[in-house]
Each structure stands twice: as structure tokens, then as C-alpha cells.
Coordinates of C-alpha atoms in Angstrom, one line a residue:
M1 CA 42.1 46.3 91.4
I2 CA 38.5 47.1 92.6
G3 CA 39.6 50.2 94.3
Q4 CA 41.7 51.4 91.4
P5 CA 39.7 50.4 88.2
W6 CA 42.1 52.3 86.0
R7 CA 44.7 49.5 86.5
A8 CA 42.6 47.1 84.3
A9 CA 42.0 49.7 81.5
P10 CA 45.3 49.4 79.6
V11 CA 45.3 45.6 79.4
L12 CA 41.6 45.4 78.6
W13 CA 42.0 48.0 75.9
L14 CA 45.0 46.4 74.2
V15 CA 43.4 42.9 74.3
G16 CA 40.1 44.3 73.1
S17 CA 41.6 46.3 70.2
T18 CA 43.7 43.4 69.1
L19 CA 40.7 41.1 69.0
I20 CA 38.7 43.6 67.0
L21 CA 41.5 44.1 64.4
A22 CA 42.3 40.4 64.2
G23 CA 38.6 39.4 64.0
E24 CA 37.9 41.6 61.0
R25 CA 41.2 40.9 59.1
Y26 CA 42.5 37.5 59.9
A27 CA 39.7 35.3 61.4
A28 CA 39.4 32.0 59.5
S29 CA 35.6 32.0 59.4
D30 CA 32.7 34.4 59.9
I31 CA 31.8 32.8 63.2
L32 CA 35.3 33.1 64.6
G33 CA 35.5 36.7 63.3
G34 CA 32.2 37.6 64.9
L35 CA 33.3 36.1 68.2
F36 CA 36.6 38.1 68.1
L37 CA 34.7 41.3 67.3
G38 CA 32.2 40.7 70.1
I39 CA 34.7 39.9 72.8
G40 CA 37.0 42.7 71.7
T41 CA 34.2 45.2 71.7
A42 CA 33.1 44.1 75.2
L43 CA 36.7 44.4 76.5
A44 CA 37.2 47.9 75.0
I45 CA 33.9 49.1 76.5
T46 CA 34.9 47.7 79.9
A47 CA 38.3 49.6 79.6
V48 CA 36.5 52.9 78.9
G49 CA 34.0 52.1 81.7
A50 CA 36.9 51.6 84.2
C51 CA 38.1 55.1 83.4
A52 CA 34.6 56.5 83.7
A53 CA 34.2 54.8 87.1
E54 CA 37.4 56.4 88.4
L55 CA 36.2 59.8 87.2
L56 CA 32.9 59.3 89.1
N57 CA 34.5 58.1 92.3
A58 CA 37.3 60.8 92.4
D59 CA 36.8 63.9 94.5
R60 CA 35.9 67.0 92.7
G61 CA 38.9 69.2 91.9
S62 CA 41.4 66.4 92.8
A63 CA 44.4 65.4 90.8
A64 CA 42.9 61.9 90.4
R65 CA 39.8 63.4 88.8
T66 CA 41.9 65.4 86.4
Q67 CA 43.9 62.3 85.4
A68 CA 40.8 60.2 85.1
R69 CA 39.2 62.9 82.8
R70 CA 42.4 62.9 80.7
S71 CA 42.5 59.1 80.4
L72 CA 38.9 58.9 79.5
G73 CA 39.3 61.5 76.8
L74 CA 42.3 59.6 75.3
Y75 CA 40.6 56.3 75.4
G76 CA 37.6 58.0 73.8
L77 CA 39.8 59.2 71.0
A78 CA 41.1 55.7 70.5
A79 CA 37.5 54.4 70.6
L80 CA 36.5 56.9 67.9
G81 CA 39.2 55.4 65.7
L82 CA 37.7 51.9 66.2
L83 CA 34.3 53.3 65.4
L84 CA 35.6 54.8 62.1
Y85 CA 37.4 51.5 61.2
P86 CA 34.3 49.8 59.7
L87 CA 34.1 52.7 57.1
T88 CA 37.1 51.0 55.4
W89 CA 35.6 47.5 55.2
T90 CA 35.1 46.1 51.7
G91 CA 31.4 45.3 52.4
V92 CA 30.7 48.8 53.6
V93 CA 32.6 50.6 50.8
D94 CA 30.9 48.4 48.1
R95 CA 27.4 49.5 49.4
L96 CA 28.3 53.2 48.9
G97 CA 28.3 52.9 45.1
F98 CA 31.7 54.4 44.4
D99 CA 33.6 53.7 41.3
D100 CA 37.1 52.2 41.7
D101 CA 38.9 55.6 42.1
G102 CA 36.2 56.9 44.5
A103 CA 36.3 53.7 46.6
G104 CA 40.1 53.9 46.7
T105 CA 40.0 57.5 47.9
W106 CA 37.3 56.9 50.5
R107 CA 39.2 53.9 51.9
A108 CA 42.5 55.8 52.0
V109 CA 41.1 58.8 53.8
W110 CA 39.2 56.8 56.5
T111 CA 42.1 54.4 56.9
V112 CA 44.4 57.3 57.8
A113 CA 41.7 58.8 60.1
W114 CA 40.9 55.7 62.2
L115 CA 44.5 54.6 62.5
L116 CA 45.7 58.0 63.6
A117 CA 42.9 58.4 66.2
W118 CA 43.3 54.9 67.5
W119 CA 47.1 54.9 67.6
V120 CA 47.6 58.3 69.2
G121 CA 44.8 57.8 71.8
T122 CA 46.0 54.3 72.7
M123 CA 49.6 55.2 73.1
A124 CA 49.0 58.4 75.1
A125 CA 46.5 56.8 77.5
I126 CA 48.6 53.7 78.1
G127 CA 51.7 55.9 78.6
G128 CA 50.1 57.8 81.5
D129 CA 48.5 54.7 83.1
W130 CA 51.7 52.7 82.8
T131 CA 53.6 55.4 84.6
R132 CA 51.0 55.4 87.4
Y133 CA 51.2 51.6 87.6
R134 CA 55.0 51.7 87.8
G135 CA 54.7 54.2 90.6
G136 CA 52.6 51.8 92.7
G137 CA 49.4 53.6 92.1
D138 CA 50.6 56.9 93.7
L139 CA 49.5 59.8 91.6
E140 CA 52.4 62.2 90.8
P141 CA 50.5 64.7 88.4
R142 CA 53.6 66.2 86.8
R143 CA 55.3 62.9 86.2
V144 CA 52.1 61.3 84.7
R145 CA 51.4 64.4 82.6
A146 CA 55.0 64.3 81.2
A147 CA 54.7 60.6 80.4
T148 CA 51.4 61.1 78.6
A149 CA 52.9 63.9 76.6
A150 CA 56.0 61.9 75.8
A151 CA 53.9 58.9 74.6
A152 CA 51.7 61.1 72.5
S153 CA 54.8 62.7 70.9
L154 CA 56.3 59.3 70.1
A155 CA 53.0 58.1 68.6
L156 CA 52.7 61.2 66.4
A157 CA 56.3 60.8 65.4
V158 CA 55.7 57.2 64.3
A159 CA 52.6 58.3 62.5
W160 CA 54.6 60.9 60.7
V161 CA 57.2 58.4 59.6
F162 CA 54.4 56.1 58.2
A163 CA 52.8 59.1 56.4
L164 CA 56.2 60.2 55.0
N165 CA 56.8 56.6 53.7
Y166 CA 53.4 56.5 52.1
T167 CA 53.8 59.8 50.4
A168 CA 57.2 58.9 49.1
R169 CA 55.9 55.6 47.8
E170 CA 52.9 57.2 46.1
G171 CA 55.1 60.1 44.7
D172 CA 57.2 57.5 42.8
R173 CA 60.1 60.0 42.5
L174 CA 63.6 58.6 41.8
W175 CA 66.8 60.1 43.0
E176 CA 70.1 58.8 41.7
W177 CA 73.0 59.1 44.2
S178 CA 75.6 57.2 42.2
A179 CA 78.0 59.6 40.4
R180 CA 79.5 56.6 38.4
S181 CA 76.3 55.0 37.1
R182 CA 76.9 52.7 34.2
A183 CA 74.9 50.1 32.4
Q184 CA 74.9 46.6 34.0
V185 CA 74.4 43.4 32.1
S186 CA 72.3 40.7 33.7
E187 CA 72.9 36.9 33.5
A188 CA 69.6 36.6 31.8
T189 CA 70.8 38.8 28.9
L190 CA 74.0 36.9 28.6
E191 CA 72.0 33.6 28.5
L192 CA 69.8 35.1 25.8
V193 CA 72.7 36.1 23.7
G194 CA 74.4 32.7 24.1
A195 CA 71.2 30.9 22.9
M196 CA 71.1 32.9 19.6
R197 CA 71.5 30.7 16.5
E198 CA 72.0 33.5 14.0
P199 CA 74.3 36.6 14.4
V200 CA 73.0 40.0 15.3
E201 CA 74.8 43.3 14.6
V202 CA 74.8 46.1 17.1
V203 CA 75.7 49.6 15.8
A204 CA 76.2 52.4 18.3
F205 CA 76.4 56.0 17.2
F206 CA 78.5 58.0 19.6
P207 CA 81.3 60.6 19.3
P208 CA 84.7 59.5 20.6
A209 CA 85.7 60.0 24.2
N210 CA 82.0 60.4 25.2
Q211 CA 81.0 59.9 28.8
V212 CA 77.9 57.9 28.0
L213 CA 79.9 55.7 25.6
R214 CA 82.5 54.9 28.3
R215 CA 79.6 53.7 30.6
I216 CA 78.0 51.4 28.0
E217 CA 81.3 50.0 26.5
P218 CA 81.7 47.3 29.3
F219 CA 78.0 46.3 28.7
L220 CA 78.6 46.0 24.9
D221 CA 81.9 44.1 25.5
E222 CA 80.2 41.5 27.8
V223 CA 77.2 40.8 25.5
A224 CA 79.5 40.6 22.4
A225 CA 81.7 38.0 24.2
A226 CA 78.6 35.9 25.2
G227 CA 77.5 34.9 21.7
P228 CA 77.2 35.7 18.0
L229 CA 76.8 39.5 18.4
D230 CA 79.0 41.9 16.5
V231 CA 79.4 45.4 18.0
T232 CA 80.4 48.5 16.0
V233 CA 80.8 52.1 17.3
L234 CA 80.5 54.9 14.8
D235 CA 80.3 58.7 14.9
Q236 CA 77.2 59.9 13.1
A237 CA 79.0 63.0 11.8
L238 CA 81.9 60.9 10.3
E239 CA 79.7 58.1 8.9
P240 CA 76.8 60.0 7.2
S241 CA 76.0 57.3 4.7
R242 CA 75.7 54.6 7.3
A243 CA 73.8 56.9 9.6
A244 CA 71.3 57.8 6.8
E245 CA 70.9 54.1 5.9
L246 CA 69.8 53.3 9.5
G247 CA 67.9 56.5 10.1
A248 CA 70.3 58.0 12.7
R249 CA 70.0 61.7 12.6
E250 CA 72.3 62.3 15.6
N251 CA 74.5 60.4 18.0
G252 CA 73.3 58.7 21.2
V253 CA 71.5 55.8 19.7
L254 CA 71.9 52.0 19.4
F255 CA 70.7 49.8 16.6
L256 CA 70.2 46.0 16.6
L257 CA 70.2 44.5 13.1
R258 CA 69.4 41.1 11.8
G259 CA 68.7 40.6 8.1
G260 CA 66.5 43.4 7.0
D261 CA 65.0 43.9 10.5
Q262 CA 66.2 46.4 13.0
R263 CA 65.4 47.7 16.5
R264 CA 66.4 51.1 17.9
I265 CA 67.3 52.1 21.5
E266 CA 67.5 55.8 22.3
L267 CA 70.1 57.0 24.8
D268 CA 71.8 60.5 24.6
V269 CA 75.2 61.9 24.3
D270 CA 74.8 64.1 27.4
Y271 CA 75.4 62.1 30.5
E272 CA 73.1 64.0 32.8
R273 CA 70.2 63.3 30.4
A274 CA 71.2 59.7 29.6
K275 CA 72.1 58.4 33.1
R276 CA 68.6 57.5 33.9
S277 CA 68.3 55.4 30.7
L278 CA 71.5 53.5 31.6
G279 CA 69.8 51.7 34.4
S280 CA 67.1 50.3 32.0
L281 CA 69.5 49.6 29.1
D282 CA 69.6 45.9 30.0
R283 CA 65.8 45.6 30.0
E284 CA 65.5 47.5 26.7
F285 CA 68.3 45.5 25.1
Q286 CA 66.6 42.3 26.1
E287 CA 63.3 43.4 24.6
A288 CA 64.9 44.5 21.3
L289 CA 67.0 41.3 21.2
L290 CA 64.0 39.0 21.8
E291 CA 62.1 40.8 19.0
I292 CA 64.8 40.7 16.4
A293 CA 66.6 37.5 17.2
R294 CA 63.6 35.2 17.6
E295 CA 61.4 34.0 14.8
R296 CA 58.0 35.8 14.9
R297 CA 55.2 33.3 15.8
T298 CA 51.4 33.6 15.8
L299 CA 49.1 32.4 18.5
Y300 CA 45.5 32.0 17.3
V301 CA 42.9 32.9 20.0
T302 CA 39.3 31.8 19.5
V303 CA 36.6 34.5 19.8
G304 CA 32.9 34.6 19.6
H305 CA 32.3 32.3 22.7
G306 CA 32.5 34.9 25.5
E307 CA 36.3 34.4 25.9
R308 CA 38.2 36.7 28.3
A309 CA 39.9 39.5 26.5
E310 CA 43.1 41.5 26.9
Y311 CA 41.4 44.3 28.7
A312 CA 38.8 44.3 31.6
N313 CA 35.2 44.0 30.4
D314 CA 32.1 45.8 31.4
A315 CA 31.3 43.1 34.0
G316 CA 34.3 44.1 36.0
E317 CA 36.3 41.0 35.2
P318 CA 40.1 41.7 35.0
G319 CA 41.7 41.4 31.6
L320 CA 44.7 39.3 30.5
G321 CA 46.8 42.3 29.5
N322 CA 50.0 41.1 31.3
A323 CA 49.7 37.7 29.8
Y324 CA 49.5 39.2 26.3
G325 CA 52.5 41.4 27.2
I326 CA 54.6 38.4 28.0
L327 CA 53.7 36.9 24.7
R328 CA 54.6 40.1 22.9
A329 CA 57.9 40.1 24.7
L330 CA 58.5 36.6 23.2
N331 CA 57.8 38.1 19.7
V332 CA 54.5 36.3 19.6
N333 CA 51.7 37.8 17.5
T334 CA 48.2 37.1 18.8
R335 CA 45.5 36.8 16.1
N336 CA 41.8 36.4 16.6
L337 CA 40.2 33.2 15.3
P338 CA 36.5 33.9 14.7
V339 CA 33.8 31.2 14.4
A340 CA 33.7 31.3 10.6
D341 CA 37.4 30.8 10.2
L342 CA 37.5 28.0 12.8
I343 CA 34.7 26.1 11.0
Q344 CA 36.7 26.3 7.7
D345 CA 39.7 24.8 9.4
L346 CA 42.7 26.5 10.9
P347 CA 45.2 28.5 8.9
P348 CA 48.4 26.7 7.7
D349 CA 50.6 28.9 9.9
A350 CA 48.7 28.0 13.1
G351 CA 51.1 26.4 15.6
V352 CA 49.3 27.1 18.8
V353 CA 45.5 27.7 19.3
A354 CA 44.1 29.0 22.6
A355 CA 40.6 29.2 24.0
L356 CA 40.7 31.6 27.0
G357 CA 37.8 31.0 29.3
P358 CA 34.9 30.5 26.8
T359 CA 31.4 31.0 28.4
R360 CA 29.3 29.9 25.4
R361 CA 29.2 26.6 23.6
F362 CA 31.4 25.9 20.5
L363 CA 29.6 24.6 17.5
P364 CA 30.1 20.9 16.8
E365 CA 31.9 21.9 13.5
E366 CA 34.3 24.1 15.5
V367 CA 35.1 21.3 17.9
D368 CA 35.7 18.9 15.0
S369 CA 38.1 21.5 13.5
L370 CA 40.0 21.7 16.8
R371 CA 40.1 17.9 17.1
R372 CA 41.5 17.6 13.6
F373 CA 44.1 20.3 14.2
W374 CA 45.2 18.6 17.4
K375 CA 45.3 15.1 16.1
R376 CA 47.6 16.1 13.2
G377 CA 50.2 17.5 15.5
G378 CA 49.0 20.9 16.6
S379 CA 49.2 22.5 20.1
V380 CA 46.2 23.7 22.1
L381 CA 45.9 25.8 25.2
L382 CA 42.5 25.6 27.0
L383 CA 41.5 27.7 30.0
L384 CA 38.1 26.3 31.2
E385 CA 35.9 27.7 33.9
P386 CA 33.9 25.4 36.3
G387 CA 30.2 25.0 35.7
V388 CA 30.5 26.4 32.1
D389 CA 29.4 24.1 29.3
A390 CA 31.6 25.2 26.4
G391 CA 31.0 22.0 24.4
L392 CA 34.7 21.0 24.4
E393 CA 34.2 17.6 26.2
P394 CA 34.9 15.7 22.9
L395 CA 38.2 17.4 22.6
L396 CA 39.0 16.7 26.2
E397 CA 38.2 13.1 25.7
E398 CA 40.7 12.9 22.8
M399 CA 43.3 14.4 25.3
A400 CA 42.5 11.8 28.0
I401 CA 41.3 14.5 30.4
R402 CA 38.0 14.7 32.2
R403 CA 36.7 17.8 33.9
L404 CA 35.1 17.3 37.3
E405 CA 31.9 18.9 38.4
G406 CA 32.1 21.7 41.0
T407 CA 34.5 24.5 42.0
V408 CA 37.7 23.7 43.9
A409 CA 37.7 25.2 47.3
N410 CA 40.0 25.1 50.4
D411 CA 39.3 26.5 53.8
R412 CA 43.0 26.8 54.7
Y413 CA 45.1 27.6 51.7
H414 CA 43.4 30.5 50.1
L415 CA 43.7 34.3 49.6
R416 CA 41.7 36.7 51.7
R417 CA 39.5 39.2 49.8
D418 CA 36.1 39.8 51.4
G419 CA 36.7 37.9 54.6
G420 CA 33.8 35.6 53.9
A421 CA 33.4 31.9 53.0
S422 CA 33.6 32.7 49.3
D423 CA 37.3 33.5 49.7
R424 CA 37.8 29.8 49.9
R425 CA 37.5 29.7 46.1
L426 CA 40.7 31.8 45.8
V427 CA 42.9 28.7 46.2
L428 CA 46.7 28.7 46.6
T429 CA 49.0 25.8 45.7
N430 CA 52.7 25.0 45.4
R431 CA 52.2 21.4 44.4
F432 CA 53.5 20.9 40.9
G433 CA 53.9 17.8 38.7
S434 CA 56.9 16.5 36.9
H435 CA 56.8 18.1 33.5
A436 CA 58.7 20.5 31.3
T437 CA 56.1 23.2 31.9
T438 CA 56.4 23.0 35.8
S439 CA 60.1 21.9 36.4
D440 CA 61.2 25.4 37.4
L441 CA 58.1 25.9 39.5
S442 CA 58.7 22.6 41.3
R443 CA 62.2 23.7 42.2
A444 CA 60.9 27.0 43.6
A445 CA 57.9 25.5 45.3
S446 CA 59.1 26.5 48.8
R447 CA 59.1 30.2 47.9
I448 CA 56.1 30.7 45.5
G449 CA 52.5 29.9 45.2
L450 CA 50.1 29.6 42.2
V451 CA 46.8 31.4 42.5
L452 CA 43.5 30.2 41.0
E453 CA 40.3 32.0 41.4
G454 CA 37.3 29.6 41.1
A455 CA 39.0 26.7 39.4
A456 CA 37.7 23.5 37.9
G457 CA 39.3 20.1 38.8
F458 CA 40.5 17.4 36.3
E459 CA 41.4 13.8 36.3
G460 CA 43.2 11.7 33.7
V461 CA 41.5 9.0 31.6
A462 CA 43.5 5.9 30.8
G463 CA 43.1 3.5 27.8
G464 CA 43.3 5.8 24.8
P465 CA 46.3 6.7 22.6
A466 CA 46.8 10.1 24.3
R467 CA 48.7 10.4 27.5
S468 CA 47.7 13.0 30.1
T469 CA 50.1 14.4 32.8
V470 CA 49.3 16.3 36.0
L471 CA 50.8 19.8 36.0
V472 CA 49.3 21.4 39.1
R473 CA 47.7 19.7 42.1
P474 CA 45.5 21.2 44.8
M475 CA 46.7 21.5 48.4
T476 CA 45.6 19.0 51.0
G477 CA 42.1 19.7 52.3
S478 CA 40.6 20.9 49.0
W479 CA 37.2 19.8 47.9
L480 CA 34.8 20.3 45.0
E481 CA 32.1 22.8 46.0
L482 CA 28.7 21.9 44.6
D483 CA 26.1 24.0 46.3
G484 CA 27.8 27.4 46.4
D485 CA 27.9 28.0 50.1
F486 CA 31.7 27.1 50.3
E487 CA 31.1 25.2 53.5
R488 CA 32.5 21.7 53.2
D489 CA 29.9 18.9 53.1
R490 CA 32.0 15.8 53.6
D491 CA 29.2 13.5 52.6
A492 CA 28.1 15.2 49.4
E493 CA 31.1 17.1 48.1
P494 CA 34.1 15.0 47.0
D495 CA 37.8 15.7 47.7
A496 CA 39.3 13.4 45.1
I497 CA 40.8 16.1 42.9
E498 CA 43.7 14.9 40.8
A499 CA 44.7 18.1 39.1
L500 CA 44.0 21.8 38.6
A501 CA 46.0 21.8 35.3
M502 CA 47.0 19.0 33.0
A503 CA 49.1 18.4 29.9
S504 CA 48.4 15.9 27.1
T505 CA 50.4 14.4 24.3
L506 CA 49.4 12.3 21.3
P507 CA 52.0 10.5 19.0
V508 CA 51.6 11.6 15.4
E509 CA 53.0 10.2 12.2
S510 CA 53.3 12.7 9.4
A511 CA 55.2 12.3 6.1
G512 CA 57.2 9.5 7.6
E513 CA 58.3 11.5 10.5
S514 CA 57.3 11.0 14.2
G515 CA 56.0 13.9 16.2
E516 CA 53.3 14.6 18.8
S517 CA 50.3 16.7 19.5
R518 CA 50.5 18.8 22.6
A519 CA 47.9 20.4 24.9
V520 CA 47.8 22.3 28.2
V521 CA 44.4 22.5 30.0
I522 CA 44.0 24.9 33.0
G523 CA 40.9 25.0 35.1
D524 CA 40.7 28.7 35.5
V525 CA 41.0 31.7 33.1
D526 CA 41.7 34.0 36.0
A527 CA 45.0 32.2 36.6
L528 CA 46.2 34.4 33.8
N529 CA 44.5 37.7 34.8
D530 CA 46.4 40.9 35.5
D531 CA 46.1 40.4 39.3
Y532 CA 48.2 37.3 39.3
V533 CA 50.4 37.5 36.2
Y534 CA 53.2 40.0 36.5
V535 CA 56.9 40.3 35.7
T536 CA 59.2 42.3 38.0
G537 CA 62.5 41.8 36.4
P538 CA 64.5 39.5 34.1
G539 CA 63.9 36.0 35.5
A540 CA 61.7 37.4 38.3
M541 CA 58.0 36.8 37.9
S542 CA 55.0 35.4 39.6
A543 CA 54.2 31.7 39.6
N544 CA 51.2 32.3 37.3
A545 CA 53.4 34.2 34.9
K546 CA 56.0 31.5 34.9
L547 CA 53.4 28.8 34.2
L548 CA 52.2 30.8 31.2
L549 CA 55.7 31.3 29.9
D550 CA 56.8 27.7 30.2
A551 CA 53.5 26.3 28.9
Y552 CA 53.8 28.4 25.8
V553 CA 57.4 27.4 25.3
W554 CA 56.5 23.7 25.5
L555 CA 53.4 24.1 23.3
A556 CA 55.4 26.1 20.6
R557 CA 58.3 23.6 20.8
E558 CA 60.8 26.3 21.5
D559 CA 64.2 26.2 23.0
E560 CA 63.6 27.0 26.7
S561 CA 67.0 28.7 27.1
A562 CA 66.0 31.2 24.4
V563 CA 63.1 32.5 26.5
A564 CA 64.4 32.0 30.0
S565 CA 63.8 35.6 30.8
V566 CA 61.1 38.1 30.0
P567 CA 61.9 41.8 30.4
G568 CA 60.0 43.6 33.2
D569 CA 60.4 46.1 35.9
D570 CA 63.6 46.1 37.9
D571 CA 62.3 45.2 41.4
P572 CA 62.5 41.6 42.6
V573 CA 59.4 39.5 43.3
L574 CA 58.4 39.2 46.9
Q575 CA 56.1 36.3 47.6
R576 CA 54.7 35.7 51.1
T577 CA 52.4 33.1 52.6
R578 CA 49.3 34.1 54.6
G579 CA 51.1 33.4 57.9
E580 CA 54.1 35.5 56.9
S581 CA 51.7 38.4 55.9
I582 CA 50.1 38.2 59.4
R583 CA 53.5 38.4 61.0
W584 CA 54.6 41.3 58.9
F585 CA 51.4 43.1 59.6
L586 CA 51.6 42.6 63.4
G587 CA 55.3 43.4 63.3
T588 CA 55.0 46.7 61.5
V589 CA 51.7 47.9 63.1
F590 CA 52.5 46.9 66.7
G591 CA 56.1 45.6 67.0
V592 CA 58.0 48.6 65.6
P593 CA 56.0 51.3 67.4
A594 CA 56.2 49.3 70.6
L595 CA 60.0 49.1 70.3
V596 CA 60.2 52.9 69.7
L597 CA 57.8 53.6 72.6
A598 CA 59.8 51.3 75.0
T599 CA 63.0 52.9 74.0
G600 CA 61.6 56.4 74.7
F601 CA 60.2 55.3 78.1
G602 CA 63.5 53.7 79.1
Y603 CA 65.4 56.8 78.2
V604 CA 63.0 59.1 80.1
R605 CA 62.9 56.9 83.2
R606 CA 66.7 56.6 83.3
R607 CA 67.1 60.3 83.0
R608 CA 64.5 61.1 85.7
S609 CA 65.9 58.4 88.1
G610 CA 69.3 60.1 87.8
G611 CA 67.7 63.5 88.5
W612 CA 65.9 62.2 91.6
R613 CA 69.1 60.6 92.9
R614 CA 71.0 63.9 92.4
A615 CA 68.2 65.8 94.2
A616 CA 68.3 63.3 97.1
R617 CA 72.1 63.7 97.5
E618 CA 71.8 67.5 97.4
G619 CA 69.0 67.4 100.0
S620 CA 71.0 65.2 102.4

């Protein structure tokens, strides 16, 4: 090994590179990450030094010197990639002062640059050194040169595949290969139709023997058989009065009718133009059906206390647009409730009132109004931030809920954003209580995780007329961070956290009838921001979106089966734990290229071994 320092270079380089990448991306703490980076850098420098030592010790003009110069150049190219890698780190990019688009472009360009340099340099250098090692250290220039070229070619080919995949993904172009595309009805749509209490009429305007009509007829037959839905197919040219009544100027359109309300779905009579719409007909039909078949409700949202809005604000805090979108899909109208109106008492049609992350205190008169509303049978949704005095403690006392001091943190179950200790506030959990709002989440707990970004903790208070119930619990090892360094102080920072979200009920007697007040309290407004609330298909949504959906259904006292699905995109949700993400990253970055490289080396070695044997037979 001492006489042939190049033998150590491949192993040192691979181990060093792995430690550098793992230290920056996946180390559990800054200390461990720094240790990985330091050791990895030392090993990488040693690998390059081994090649430099061989170059200095080799005779001038010899084949060994030529190979040493080539290896040093390739390791140098790979080292350049590692030197460019810090240009993509979040801390570095943030200091450059780019806006969101500029930061994204900068990071994308330098990510491609460092990955390409490191990948091609590493594979080509190791390809040549590995061939020398397999040959017992004897230098066969032509063989080593061919192996280096083959490894570089394979590395470039793999890089091209990744680039092609990235381009295809960003291009977002859709090609349809099925010549017999037709509309498919989902189970969620059939359940929605089956849950309808009042009939809905569907009028389709198409000429007879039309290709598009033939492809939507099975869809219409299935939904008509699932519930009180009456389907009629008319030709616009033969039924001009009916077409004029509904506003159909041509064929190729569906109408959903209920009472004096109607919804319109545009298709086309030409199959080539309509076939792309057929794939989304189920989603559009659900949206229209939800709007027309469900009673329109109003959710009153308090304003004037620094609440989080639908869109991102100037401070860079993400909005709640996706949450508002889910409510609109349920035919819920959101209406602002300003301070003056809240003081005067809530409107008669107020069923559910929400306070979404207030950052300023409510007036005592406002709190009294909310208390009266809740105690007479109303429903309240509160999203409260830790460390913010919104003046709502009297209302929480009525609900038998106490907010704990501090921010919930966890050094094991959390998302990774900046790689620092502050990431521990991005807590994950799949521990759900036994309640109507979390029953579905409990059944899917092994596959999903709820995300909270800087959450408050709660505990129940016994002895009053109201009854509180735990909805979401923190994971084991969570604590209440008090001093802001997100390093656990076991003596000063408690870990007795009962809940991250709670529900409360209060028995109410009104006009001789029994009822109850309802409330849901969540310790984080960012639990409903656009990063964590998303819907990817009927019945397929993030855990945060599901919590919002089921919480609203319970608060509004709606039939759960009538809102079991919310229309969204057509792709299924893919949820992964942190450990699974690491395995996917290592498998795609190292595993797949290594498999391709090994296959190529095996093929080349087998072919050359056969050629040498033939040459030996011919020589003998």
C-alpha cells in the first residue's frame, strides 16, 4: 500500500465524499454534521494526495506517470464538484439576497454543476483505479485507459438520463397513448351520489351516435344507478327551447340541475379535442355535484387581530389558500368577521366561527361574544400560536382546555429544513386520539404523518361542564422549548405534553331540545398552510388536509359520507418517513448508478477475457 499509494485513493475518496454529503444533509445535529464534514474533507484530501504522491514518485515519461496525472485530474474534477456543493446550501443562498425565483434558479444551476463534476470525475477515476487493482497493480495502459473511458461514458449516460427525467418533469407535457380513452367514475363519486338526499337532474347535449357521448355514457349510467340522479341526453339542434332555457348554444356540454341552481361542465363533440377532458370528468363532476347538491354554508373568520390570511403575507409567511380551497369544494362560503361585528354579537346564520392564528389580543367584549356564541350551541375553530397572548384564555377555560407555555420540539421526529437545531420545531406525529375528527387518521397512522411548525401544547382541565378530548398527541421525546435554543434542558423544560390539538363539547338545552356546543383547538396555524395542506385526488390528501376536512365536518354537524372526498389532482399521495427518504436518496444517487456501472464493467471484463483466451489459443 505504501509503495502504491493510488490503491488507497478510491476507498478514501468514496468514504470521504459520502461523509461530506451525509454530514450536510442528514446529520442529526450540528456537531455530528461538522464531524462528518471534517472527517470527509480530510479523507478526500488524502485521496487526492495519494494520487499526487504517485505522480511525484513516477519516472518522467513513464506510463505510470501518465496514469497518475489522469487520475489526479479526474479526482480534481470530482473535488471541484464538492467545492461547488456549498453554493447550494440554504444558509449560503439566503445570504445572497435573491428573491424566491432567483434563489431557485441559482440553486438549480449549481446543483447540476456540482453533481455533474463530482459524479463524472468520481466514476471515471475509480473505473481506472479499479481496473489496475483487479490486475494486481500491473499497469496495462491501454486496458486502464479503456476502462476509464467506459466509466466516464456510463457516468455521462446516467447523468443524461437524470437530466432527461428532470426536463420531462419540468416540461409538464402530457401524451395520451390510449386510443379508447373514456371517462372513469371513482368510488368517491359513487359514494357522493349515494349520500344525496334530494334528486339532481343531469342534462347532456350531444348529437346521436357521437364518439364522445359513447365514452361518457357508461360514466352517466353508473352515477345514475348510485343514487337520486336523473340523466337525460338531448340534441341541442332538436331541442332548441330546452337548450335556450339552460343556455346551451351548442352540443358537447353537461348541466347539473337542482331547483333553480345549475352547474355546467364543458366537453366537446369532437373526440380529438374532448379526450383530454374525459380524464378529468370525474373530478369536475364531483366539484359540480358538491356545489349543487350540498346546502351552502358560511364560515365566519375573525379579522383585525393579525390572523393568517388566504394568501402569503409580506413577512413571507405562507397562506392558507389550499385550506380555503377545500372549504370552497365543500360549498362553504368564508366571510370575514371584523371587530365591530363581533362585538355586536354574531350573525344569526353563523354556525362555525374560526380564529386562524391571531397575533394580537381580542378585546374583552369580543371574547364575551365568542363565549356566548359557544355556550348557546355554536361551533368554534381556534388555531393558536405558542407564545402569543391573544386574550382567548377565558374562552379556553370554558372549553376545559389549558394552553401550555413554550413551543413543542422533538430532536428525532421532525422535518429537515435548514439543518440546524431550529428544525426540531417542525414536529411530525402520527399519534391520534379517539374522536370523530381523527378516526380516519388513526386507521391510516402507519402511512401518514401530521406536520406542525412551531406548535403550542395543551392539556385538559377537569371539573367543569365542558368535556375536552385529545385529538393529536406529540411523539415520544417531545418537550416544551422555553429558551429558544431548541436544545433540550431536562431540568427546566417539561415533557408532559398531553396534546397538540383538542376538541371540546358542552351540553346545551335550547327550546326544550338537547344539543351541544363544539370546538376544535389546534396549537399551530401553520398546520393548515399551503406547504402541508394539499389534495392529490378524490380521497387522497395529506394528513393535515384530512384533519381540516374532518374537523369542519364535525363542527358543522354534517354527514361525513357526504364529504368523504374532495376533488383534487389525479396523482396519489406519497408520504415517506425521514428514514425512507434517506434510503430513497441513497438508492437513487448511489445505488442505481452503481448497478449500471457494475453491469458495464462485468460486460466489458467478460468480453475482454474471451478475447484474451482466443488470442492465447491462436498463439499456442
